[in-house]
Amino acid sequence: MSLPGPDHGNPDHAHMLANKWMNATKLAEMVKTQGLVYKKGKFSAIEEQQLRTAIEAFKAGRGLTNDQLQDIIFQKNEKGKDNAFWSEITSALALRPIIAVYHHVRRAFHPKKQQGKWMPEEDAVLKQAVADLGQQWEKVSEIVGRMSSDCRDRYRNHIANREVRVTGVWTKEEEEELTAIVTEMTIQQGKDFDNDVFWGKVSDRMGNRRGRQQCRIKWTDSLSKTVKNEGQKPRWSAQDAYILVHKVDSMNVRDDTEIDWKTLPDSDWNLWSAHSLQRRWLTMKRGIKGYEDMTHQEIMDILRVKKAHLPPASAARKRKVTSVANIDEPADPEPGDAGPSGTQEGASDGQDRDADGSTDDSDA
DNA sequence: ACCACCATCTGGCTCGGTCG
DNA sequence: CGACCGAGCCAGATGGTGGT
């Protein structure tokens, strides 16, 4: 079709993804038996754009009003009428199963999709509604006037266990307790403590004094690194920045929302979790003046020079960097200055930047 | 029994704010 | 700055229901 996608593999598969409502089991089976490939996880900015375009095209093609479109998405009209809709917009995406697009679009177009803070009155209404109805979030949603998932989140994260919940700095004892629980649930069972933790369970075992994401963030951002580094807390260095830029560069994506951060950590450089690397990336990006209005390519061009000491156009670098071993590390691991003087090409205008770009074009 | 379609429940992630 | 936390946002899995 219109997409010149790099490889949308088997056309049968594309058709299947756009037309068959497969559940997780079936999907997994297809992956196994037929080599089906599909995409999971957050929709990238590019996918969002493709979806918007496809929806607009559908709407224009049938001369629909916004209300009619809304009706199709939420199916307030009579059943089974015009349900080419989901298949049609899904096929604009090539690698997404129809069920994923369905959920995504329904969330995105939801009339109660309002953002914003919860007022104390809303909390009270929510609490009462749950007391009356139990955790029937669709019914609760009617009463509270927010999306059911938002009601659930609010309840789960802020109403439930409010009496025992602790916030603020973690004590030494809490940290040790969390470390013990996580290592017991993962390492001692041969699982991976970066990926295989059920945080709800962990929170339970902490007596709910800390919530799911409190535990998770504490672990992934802080404690896990200490565990990996034999009790020492590692510091982010210029070399780390250098490696990160190289890795992102080698992914050749059009936009950083297309990056699957899970693939970035590797065994030679495993102090940093996917999450912390993503945060680092954001921080670096924001260090660039005017980054909001720049494309991914432009941002990469700047970072390549500033952090990775590569020529800006990337033309030379096509090699795939899959592990740290493939990266020419900055020559001297001296703290304070990690400038890899060796990698510098004889770039014509080659202005020599210092290693951590402390004084250059970052904004005021 | 099967299929298209849908609601709801479970689990994970992003990102801005704040503080030292 | 970077470390850390809070609050909200998002996707996946599960388990229907009504029509054939």
Short mmCIF file of C-alpha atoms (C1' of nucleotides) in Angstrom, two decimals:
data_model
loop_
_atom_site.label_atom_id
_atom_site.label_comp_id
_atom_site.label_asym_id
_atom_site.label_seq_id
_atom_site.Cartn_x
_atom_site.Cartn_y
_atom_site.Cartn_z
CA MET A 1 0.00 0.00 0.00
CA SER A 2 1.02 3.53 0.66
CA LEU A 3 3.60 2.52 3.16
CA PRO A 4 7.05 1.94 1.86
CA GLY A 5 7.81 0.22 5.09
CA PRO A 6 11.22 -1.32 5.40
CA ASP A 7 9.81 -4.79 5.68
CA HIS A 8 6.25 -5.60 6.35
CA GLY A 9 7.18 -9.16 5.78
CA ASN A 10 4.39 -11.46 4.91
CA PRO A 11 1.38 -9.72 3.31
CA ASP A 12 -0.86 -12.43 4.70
CA HIS A 13 0.28 -11.51 8.14
CA ALA A 14 -0.47 -7.87 7.59
CA HIS A 15 -3.95 -8.76 6.48
CA MET A 16 -4.42 -11.03 9.42
CA LEU A 17 -3.32 -8.42 11.92
CA ALA A 18 -5.73 -5.88 10.47
CA ASN A 19 -8.72 -8.22 10.28
CA LYS A 20 -8.53 -10.95 12.87
CA TRP A 21 -9.37 -10.18 16.45
CA MET A 22 -6.81 -12.40 18.04
CA ASN A 23 -6.33 -12.67 21.74
CA ALA A 24 -2.98 -12.96 23.43
CA THR A 25 -2.94 -16.72 23.28
CA LYS A 26 -3.69 -16.83 19.61
CA LEU A 27 -1.18 -14.15 18.87
CA ALA A 28 1.52 -16.02 20.72
CA GLU A 29 0.61 -19.17 18.85
CA MET A 30 0.89 -17.42 15.51
CA VAL A 31 4.25 -16.05 16.46
CA LYS A 32 5.40 -19.52 17.22
CA THR A 33 3.91 -21.50 14.38
CA GLN A 34 3.93 -18.98 11.55
CA GLY A 35 6.68 -16.62 12.46
CA LEU A 36 4.23 -13.79 12.77
CA VAL A 37 5.87 -10.51 13.68
CA TYR A 38 3.95 -7.76 15.37
CA LYS A 39 4.68 -4.69 17.37
CA LYS A 40 3.95 -4.15 21.02
CA GLY A 41 4.38 -1.32 23.42
CA LYS A 42 3.82 2.34 23.24
CA PHE A 43 2.72 3.83 19.97
CA SER A 44 5.43 6.00 18.47
CA ALA A 45 4.83 9.53 17.29
CA ILE A 46 5.02 8.27 13.74
CA GLU A 47 2.39 5.63 14.34
CA GLU A 48 0.14 8.21 15.95
CA GLN A 49 0.52 10.34 12.87
CA GLN A 50 -0.29 7.46 10.53
CA LEU A 51 -3.32 6.67 12.59
CA ARG A 52 -4.60 10.23 12.57
CA THR A 53 -4.19 10.38 8.83
CA ALA A 54 -6.03 7.12 8.33
CA ILE A 55 -8.89 8.23 10.54
CA GLU A 56 -9.17 11.51 8.70
CA ALA A 57 -9.20 9.65 5.41
CA PHE A 58 -11.95 7.37 6.62
CA LYS A 59 -13.97 10.29 7.80
CA ALA A 60 -13.52 12.29 4.62
CA GLY A 61 -14.14 9.27 2.43
CA ARG A 62 -17.58 8.76 3.92
CA GLY A 63 -18.40 12.36 4.58
CA LEU A 64 -18.78 11.80 8.30
CA THR A 65 -19.27 14.42 10.94
CA ASN A 66 -17.29 14.34 14.14
CA ASP A 67 -20.29 13.02 15.97
CA GLN A 68 -20.74 10.20 13.51
CA LEU A 69 -17.10 9.31 13.80
CA GLN A 70 -17.41 9.32 17.55
CA ASP A 71 -20.40 7.00 17.25
CA ILE A 72 -18.45 4.56 15.17
CA ILE A 73 -15.58 4.53 17.60
CA PHE A 74 -17.86 4.02 20.55
CA GLN A 75 -20.48 2.04 18.70
CA LYS A 76 -23.58 3.84 19.88
CA ASN A 77 -25.21 3.12 16.55
CA GLU A 78 -26.76 -0.18 15.61
CA LYS A 79 -24.37 -3.06 15.53
CA GLY A 80 -22.37 -4.54 12.76
CA LYS A 81 -23.05 -1.71 10.38
CA ASP A 82 -19.92 -0.10 9.19
CA ASN A 83 -17.14 -1.94 10.82
CA ALA A 84 -14.68 -1.66 8.09
CA PHE A 85 -13.46 1.12 10.32
CA TRP A 86 -11.12 -0.76 12.63
CA SER A 87 -9.66 -2.88 9.88
CA GLU A 88 -9.13 0.08 7.65
CA ILE A 89 -7.27 2.22 10.12
CA THR A 90 -5.29 -0.73 11.44
CA SER A 91 -3.94 -1.49 8.03
CA ALA A 92 -2.30 1.91 8.01
CA LEU A 93 0.00 0.63 10.71
CA ALA A 94 1.27 -2.62 9.26
CA LEU A 95 2.55 -4.24 12.43
CA ARG A 96 -0.17 -3.65 15.00
CA PRO A 97 -2.94 -6.10 15.77
CA ILE A 98 -6.43 -4.72 15.40
CA ILE A 99 -7.19 -5.14 19.08
CA ALA A 100 -4.29 -2.88 20.05
CA VAL A 101 -5.44 -0.16 17.68
CA TYR A 102 -8.94 -0.52 18.97
CA HIS A 103 -7.87 0.10 22.55
CA HIS A 104 -5.53 2.85 21.65
CA VAL A 105 -8.06 4.83 19.63
CA ARG A 106 -10.84 4.35 22.12
CA ARG A 107 -8.70 5.72 24.89
CA ALA A 108 -7.48 8.58 22.78
CA PHE A 109 -10.95 9.67 21.72
CA HIS A 110 -12.70 9.14 24.99
CA PRO A 111 -15.01 12.06 25.82
CA LYS A 112 -14.04 11.95 29.48
CA LYS A 113 -10.40 12.01 28.66
CA GLN A 114 -9.78 15.09 30.68
CA GLN A 115 -6.56 15.56 32.38
CA GLY A 116 -5.93 17.29 35.57
CA LYS A 117 -5.71 17.11 39.25
CA TRP A 118 -8.22 15.36 41.42
CA MET A 119 -10.12 17.64 43.76
CA PRO A 120 -10.67 16.50 47.34
CA GLU A 121 -14.41 16.33 46.60
CA GLU A 122 -13.77 13.98 43.71
CA ASP A 123 -11.66 11.79 45.92
CA ALA A 124 -14.49 11.64 48.41
CA VAL A 125 -17.01 10.72 45.73
CA LEU A 126 -14.65 8.10 44.39
CA LYS A 127 -14.04 6.58 47.76
CA GLN A 128 -17.75 6.39 48.47
CA ALA A 129 -18.51 4.95 45.06
CA VAL A 130 -15.99 2.19 45.51
CA ALA A 131 -17.33 1.49 48.98
CA ASP A 132 -20.81 1.15 47.50
CA LEU A 133 -20.06 -0.65 44.29
CA GLY A 134 -16.79 -2.39 44.75
CA GLN A 135 -14.24 -2.21 42.01
CA GLN A 136 -16.64 -1.98 39.11
CA TRP A 137 -14.82 0.82 37.45
CA GLU A 138 -17.23 1.46 34.62
CA LYS A 139 -20.06 2.06 37.08
CA VAL A 140 -17.82 4.05 39.37
CA SER A 141 -16.83 6.11 36.36
CA GLU A 142 -20.46 7.10 35.77
CA ILE A 143 -20.69 8.50 39.26
CA VAL A 144 -17.34 10.21 39.43
CA GLY A 145 -17.32 11.57 35.90
CA ARG A 146 -13.84 10.43 34.98
CA MET A 147 -12.62 7.64 32.77
CA SER A 148 -12.82 4.28 34.44
CA SER A 149 -9.12 3.74 34.18
CA ASP A 150 -8.44 7.08 35.80
CA CYS A 151 -10.75 6.19 38.66
CA ARG A 152 -8.95 2.94 39.12
CA ASP A 153 -5.53 4.61 39.06
CA ARG A 154 -6.56 7.22 41.54
CA TYR A 155 -8.00 4.64 43.85
CA ARG A 156 -5.15 2.24 43.55
CA ASN A 157 -2.44 4.81 43.97
CA HIS A 158 -3.94 7.28 46.39
CA ILE A 159 -7.06 6.10 48.14
CA ALA A 160 -6.36 2.49 48.99
CA ASN A 161 -4.03 1.97 51.91
CA ARG A 162 -3.92 5.66 52.58
CA GLU A 163 -3.73 5.06 56.32
CA VAL A 164 -0.52 3.09 56.13
CA ARG A 165 1.11 4.73 53.17
CA VAL A 166 4.45 6.40 53.79
CA THR A 167 5.96 9.05 51.54
CA GLY A 168 9.25 10.84 51.50
CA VAL A 169 12.75 9.61 51.92
CA TRP A 170 13.29 5.90 52.36
CA THR A 171 14.94 4.75 55.55
CA LYS A 172 17.89 2.45 55.50
CA GLU A 173 15.69 -0.34 56.85
CA GLU A 174 13.12 0.12 54.14
CA GLU A 175 15.79 -0.02 51.48
CA GLU A 176 17.18 -3.21 52.90
CA GLU A 177 13.74 -4.71 53.14
CA LEU A 178 12.98 -3.88 49.54
CA THR A 179 16.30 -5.25 48.36
CA ALA A 180 15.69 -8.45 50.25
CA ILE A 181 12.21 -8.87 48.83
CA VAL A 182 13.18 -8.16 45.25
CA THR A 183 16.25 -10.36 45.27
CA GLU A 184 14.27 -13.15 46.82
CA MET A 185 11.53 -12.86 44.22
CA THR A 186 13.92 -12.74 41.30
CA ILE A 187 17.51 -13.83 41.65
CA GLN A 188 16.72 -16.65 44.00
CA GLN A 189 14.19 -17.93 41.50
CA GLY A 190 16.39 -17.51 38.51
CA LYS A 191 14.55 -14.49 37.21
CA ASP A 192 15.75 -11.19 35.94
CA PHE A 193 15.43 -8.38 38.39
CA ASP A 194 15.23 -5.78 35.67
CA ASN A 195 12.17 -7.27 34.04
CA ASP A 196 10.45 -9.93 36.06
CA VAL A 197 9.13 -8.22 39.14
CA PHE A 198 5.47 -7.88 40.02
CA TRP A 199 5.42 -4.63 41.85
CA GLY A 200 1.96 -5.03 43.27
CA LYS A 201 3.17 -8.11 45.08
CA VAL A 202 6.25 -6.34 46.29
CA SER A 203 4.16 -3.51 47.65
CA ASP A 204 1.99 -6.03 49.46
CA ARG A 205 4.99 -7.58 51.06
CA MET A 206 6.13 -4.16 52.18
CA GLY A 207 2.86 -4.02 54.06
CA ASN A 208 1.59 -1.48 51.52
CA ARG A 209 3.57 1.17 53.30
CA ARG A 210 5.07 1.87 49.92
CA GLY A 211 3.07 1.71 46.71
CA ARG A 212 3.79 -0.11 43.47
CA GLN A 213 5.66 2.55 41.69
CA GLN A 214 7.37 3.82 44.78
CA CYS A 215 8.93 0.38 45.06
CA ARG A 216 9.62 0.03 41.40
CA ILE A 217 11.26 3.39 40.91
CA LYS A 218 13.26 3.09 44.08
CA TRP A 219 14.55 -0.21 42.84
CA THR A 220 15.24 0.48 39.19
CA ASP A 221 16.65 3.94 39.67
CA SER A 222 18.69 3.40 42.72
CA LEU A 223 18.89 0.11 44.58
CA SER A 224 19.40 -2.18 41.61
CA LYS A 225 22.46 -0.26 40.50
CA THR A 226 23.96 -0.55 43.94
CA VAL A 227 23.36 -4.26 43.89
CA LYS A 228 24.94 -4.62 40.47
CA ASN A 229 27.90 -2.52 41.47
CA GLU A 230 28.79 -4.44 44.59
CA GLY A 231 27.45 -1.96 47.02
CA GLN A 232 28.86 1.14 45.39
CA LYS A 233 26.58 3.68 43.85
CA PRO A 234 27.84 4.33 40.33
CA ARG A 235 28.01 7.81 38.93
CA TRP A 236 26.96 8.84 35.47
CA SER A 237 30.09 9.77 33.57
CA ALA A 238 31.04 11.37 30.31
CA GLN A 239 31.86 7.91 29.02
CA ASP A 240 28.37 6.77 29.79
CA ALA A 241 27.00 9.71 27.84
CA TYR A 242 29.35 8.84 25.04
CA ILE A 243 28.15 5.27 24.92
CA LEU A 244 24.53 6.24 25.12
CA VAL A 245 24.75 8.62 22.18
CA HIS A 246 26.54 5.99 20.14
CA LYS A 247 23.87 3.47 20.88
CA VAL A 248 21.00 5.75 20.07
CA ASP A 249 22.79 6.83 16.93
CA SER A 250 23.20 3.27 15.81
CA MET A 251 19.51 2.58 16.07
CA ASN A 252 18.76 4.71 13.04
CA VAL A 253 15.30 5.71 14.10
CA ARG A 254 13.36 8.62 12.72
CA ASP A 255 12.13 9.70 16.09
CA ASP A 256 13.10 8.90 19.63
CA THR A 257 9.62 7.64 20.41
CA GLU A 258 10.53 4.72 18.20
CA ILE A 259 13.33 3.62 20.45
CA ASP A 260 12.75 0.47 22.44
CA TRP A 261 14.70 1.38 25.53
CA LYS A 262 14.67 -2.15 26.82
CA THR A 263 17.20 -3.12 24.19
CA LEU A 264 19.77 -0.57 25.31
CA PRO A 265 21.27 -1.92 28.48
CA ASP A 266 23.81 -4.62 27.84
CA SER A 267 25.91 -6.96 29.84
CA ASP A 268 29.15 -5.03 29.47
CA TRP A 269 27.51 -1.87 30.63
CA ASN A 270 24.78 -3.01 32.87
CA LEU A 271 24.78 -0.51 35.62
CA TRP A 272 22.08 1.49 33.94
CA SER A 273 18.53 0.35 33.64
CA ALA A 274 16.43 1.04 30.58
CA HIS A 275 14.53 3.54 32.62
CA SER A 276 17.53 5.50 33.81
CA LEU A 277 18.99 5.55 30.31
CA GLN A 278 15.80 6.99 28.96
CA ARG A 279 15.89 9.67 31.61
CA ARG A 280 19.48 10.44 30.75
CA TRP A 281 18.52 10.76 27.16
CA LEU A 282 15.79 13.23 28.01
CA THR A 283 18.17 15.24 30.14
CA MET A 284 20.76 15.39 27.39
CA LYS A 285 18.17 16.36 24.87
CA ARG A 286 16.92 19.16 27.03
CA GLY A 287 20.43 20.45 27.39
CA ILE A 288 20.14 21.54 23.79
CA LYS A 289 18.74 24.97 23.23
CA GLY A 290 15.57 24.93 21.20
CA TYR A 291 15.29 21.15 21.19
CA GLU A 292 11.49 21.33 21.15
CA ASP A 293 11.47 22.53 17.59
CA MET A 294 14.13 20.20 16.30
CA THR A 295 13.82 16.89 14.56
CA HIS A 296 15.42 13.80 15.95
CA GLN A 297 18.07 14.03 13.25
CA GLU A 298 19.01 17.55 14.19
CA ILE A 299 19.22 16.64 17.83
CA MET A 300 21.40 13.66 17.02
CA ASP A 301 23.69 15.82 14.94
CA ILE A 302 24.35 18.05 17.89
CA LEU A 303 24.78 15.26 20.39
CA ARG A 304 27.07 13.35 18.10
CA VAL A 305 29.50 16.22 18.19
CA LYS A 306 28.96 17.28 21.73
CA LYS A 307 28.87 13.97 23.54
CA ALA A 308 30.13 11.33 21.19
CA HIS A 309 32.76 13.23 19.27
CA LEU A 310 31.57 12.10 15.91
CA PRO A 311 31.17 14.11 12.76
CA PRO A 312 27.66 15.53 12.63
CA ALA A 313 26.33 14.08 9.44
CA SER A 314 26.75 10.48 10.56
CA ALA A 315 27.43 9.59 6.99
CA ALA A 316 30.44 7.56 7.89
CA ARG A 317 28.87 5.67 10.73
CA LYS A 318 26.69 2.95 9.43
CA ARG A 319 27.98 0.16 11.51
CA LYS A 320 25.59 -1.28 13.95
CA VAL A 321 26.48 -0.94 17.56
CA THR A 322 25.01 -3.79 19.46
CA SER A 323 27.32 -4.02 22.38
CA VAL A 324 29.65 -1.78 24.21
CA ALA A 325 32.54 -3.82 22.98
CA ASN A 326 31.96 -2.38 19.52
CA ILE A 327 32.34 1.15 20.67
CA ASP A 328 35.73 2.74 20.75
CA GLU A 329 35.71 3.90 24.28
CA PRO A 330 37.16 7.22 25.14
CA ALA A 331 40.84 6.65 25.54
CA ASP A 332 41.37 7.61 29.13
CA PRO A 333 38.94 6.70 31.85
CA GLU A 334 40.30 9.52 33.92
CA PRO A 335 37.64 11.13 36.02
CA GLY A 336 36.91 14.71 35.19
CA ASP A 337 37.81 14.49 31.55
CA ALA A 338 36.95 11.60 29.35
CA GLY A 339 37.59 13.15 26.00
CA PRO A 340 38.23 10.50 23.37
CA SER A 341 40.67 12.50 21.38
CA GLY A 342 41.31 9.62 19.06
CA THR A 343 37.96 9.42 17.36
CA GLN A 344 38.03 12.92 16.04
CA GLU A 345 38.00 13.01 12.26
CA GLY A 346 39.83 15.75 10.54
CA ALA A 347 36.58 17.57 10.11
CA SER A 348 37.17 20.76 8.23
CA ASP A 349 35.71 23.25 10.59
CA GLY A 350 36.54 20.90 13.42
CA GLN A 351 36.15 23.01 16.44
CA ASP A 352 37.59 21.12 19.32
CA ARG A 353 34.99 20.74 21.98
CA ASP A 354 35.92 19.79 25.44
CA ALA A 355 34.75 16.56 26.83
CA ASP A 356 31.64 17.41 28.74
CA GLY A 357 30.70 20.48 26.83
CA SER A 358 30.34 22.43 30.01
CA THR A 359 30.56 25.86 28.53
CA ASP A 360 29.10 25.60 25.10
CA ASP A 361 25.74 26.13 23.58
CA SER A 362 23.51 24.92 26.31
CA ASP A 363 20.93 27.53 27.02
CA ALA A 364 20.99 30.18 29.63
"C1'" DA B 1 -19.06 -24.27 18.68
"C1'" DC B 2 -17.25 -20.39 16.66
"C1'" DC B 3 -16.43 -15.66 15.50
"C1'" DA B 4 -16.56 -10.60 15.60
"C1'" DC B 5 -16.66 -7.38 18.83
"C1'" DC B 6 -16.43 -5.26 23.36
"C1'" DA B 7 -15.83 -4.14 28.75
"C1'" DT B 8 -13.02 -4.59 32.36
"C1'" DC B 9 -9.23 -5.89 34.96
"C1'" DT B 10 -3.99 -6.20 35.68
"C1'" DG B 11 0.46 -4.40 35.16
"C1'" DG B 12 4.02 -1.03 33.62
"C1'" DC B 13 5.83 3.58 32.11
"C1'" DT B 14 6.42 8.65 31.50
"C1'" DC B 15 7.52 12.99 32.93
"C1'" DG B 16 7.33 17.15 35.62
"C1'" DG B 17 8.36 18.94 40.21
"C1'" DT B 18 11.38 19.63 43.99
"C1'" DC B 19 15.25 19.66 46.80
"C1'" DG B 20 20.10 19.53 48.02
"C1'" DC C 1 23.02 19.87 37.80
"C1'" DG C 2 21.58 15.16 39.39
"C1'" DA C 3 18.87 12.36 42.74
"C1'" DC C 4 14.61 11.41 44.03
"C1'" DC C 5 9.53 11.36 44.36
"C1'" DG C 6 4.51 11.99 43.02
"C1'" DA C 7 0.85 11.78 40.02
"C1'" DG C 8 -1.05 10.64 35.92
"C1'" DC C 9 -0.84 8.12 31.44
"C1'" DC C 10 -0.79 3.99 28.71
"C1'" DA C 11 -0.76 -0.95 26.93
"C1'" DG C 12 -1.76 -5.89 27.52
"C1'" DA C 13 -4.48 -9.81 29.20
"C1'" DT C 14 -8.70 -11.77 30.28
"C1'" DG C 15 -13.09 -12.94 29.91
"C1'" DG C 16 -17.27 -12.00 28.35
"C1'" DT C 17 -21.82 -11.37 24.85
"C1'" DG C 18 -24.70 -11.74 20.96
"C1'" DG C 19 -25.13 -13.41 16.38
"C1'" DT C 20 -24.56 -17.36 13.17
#
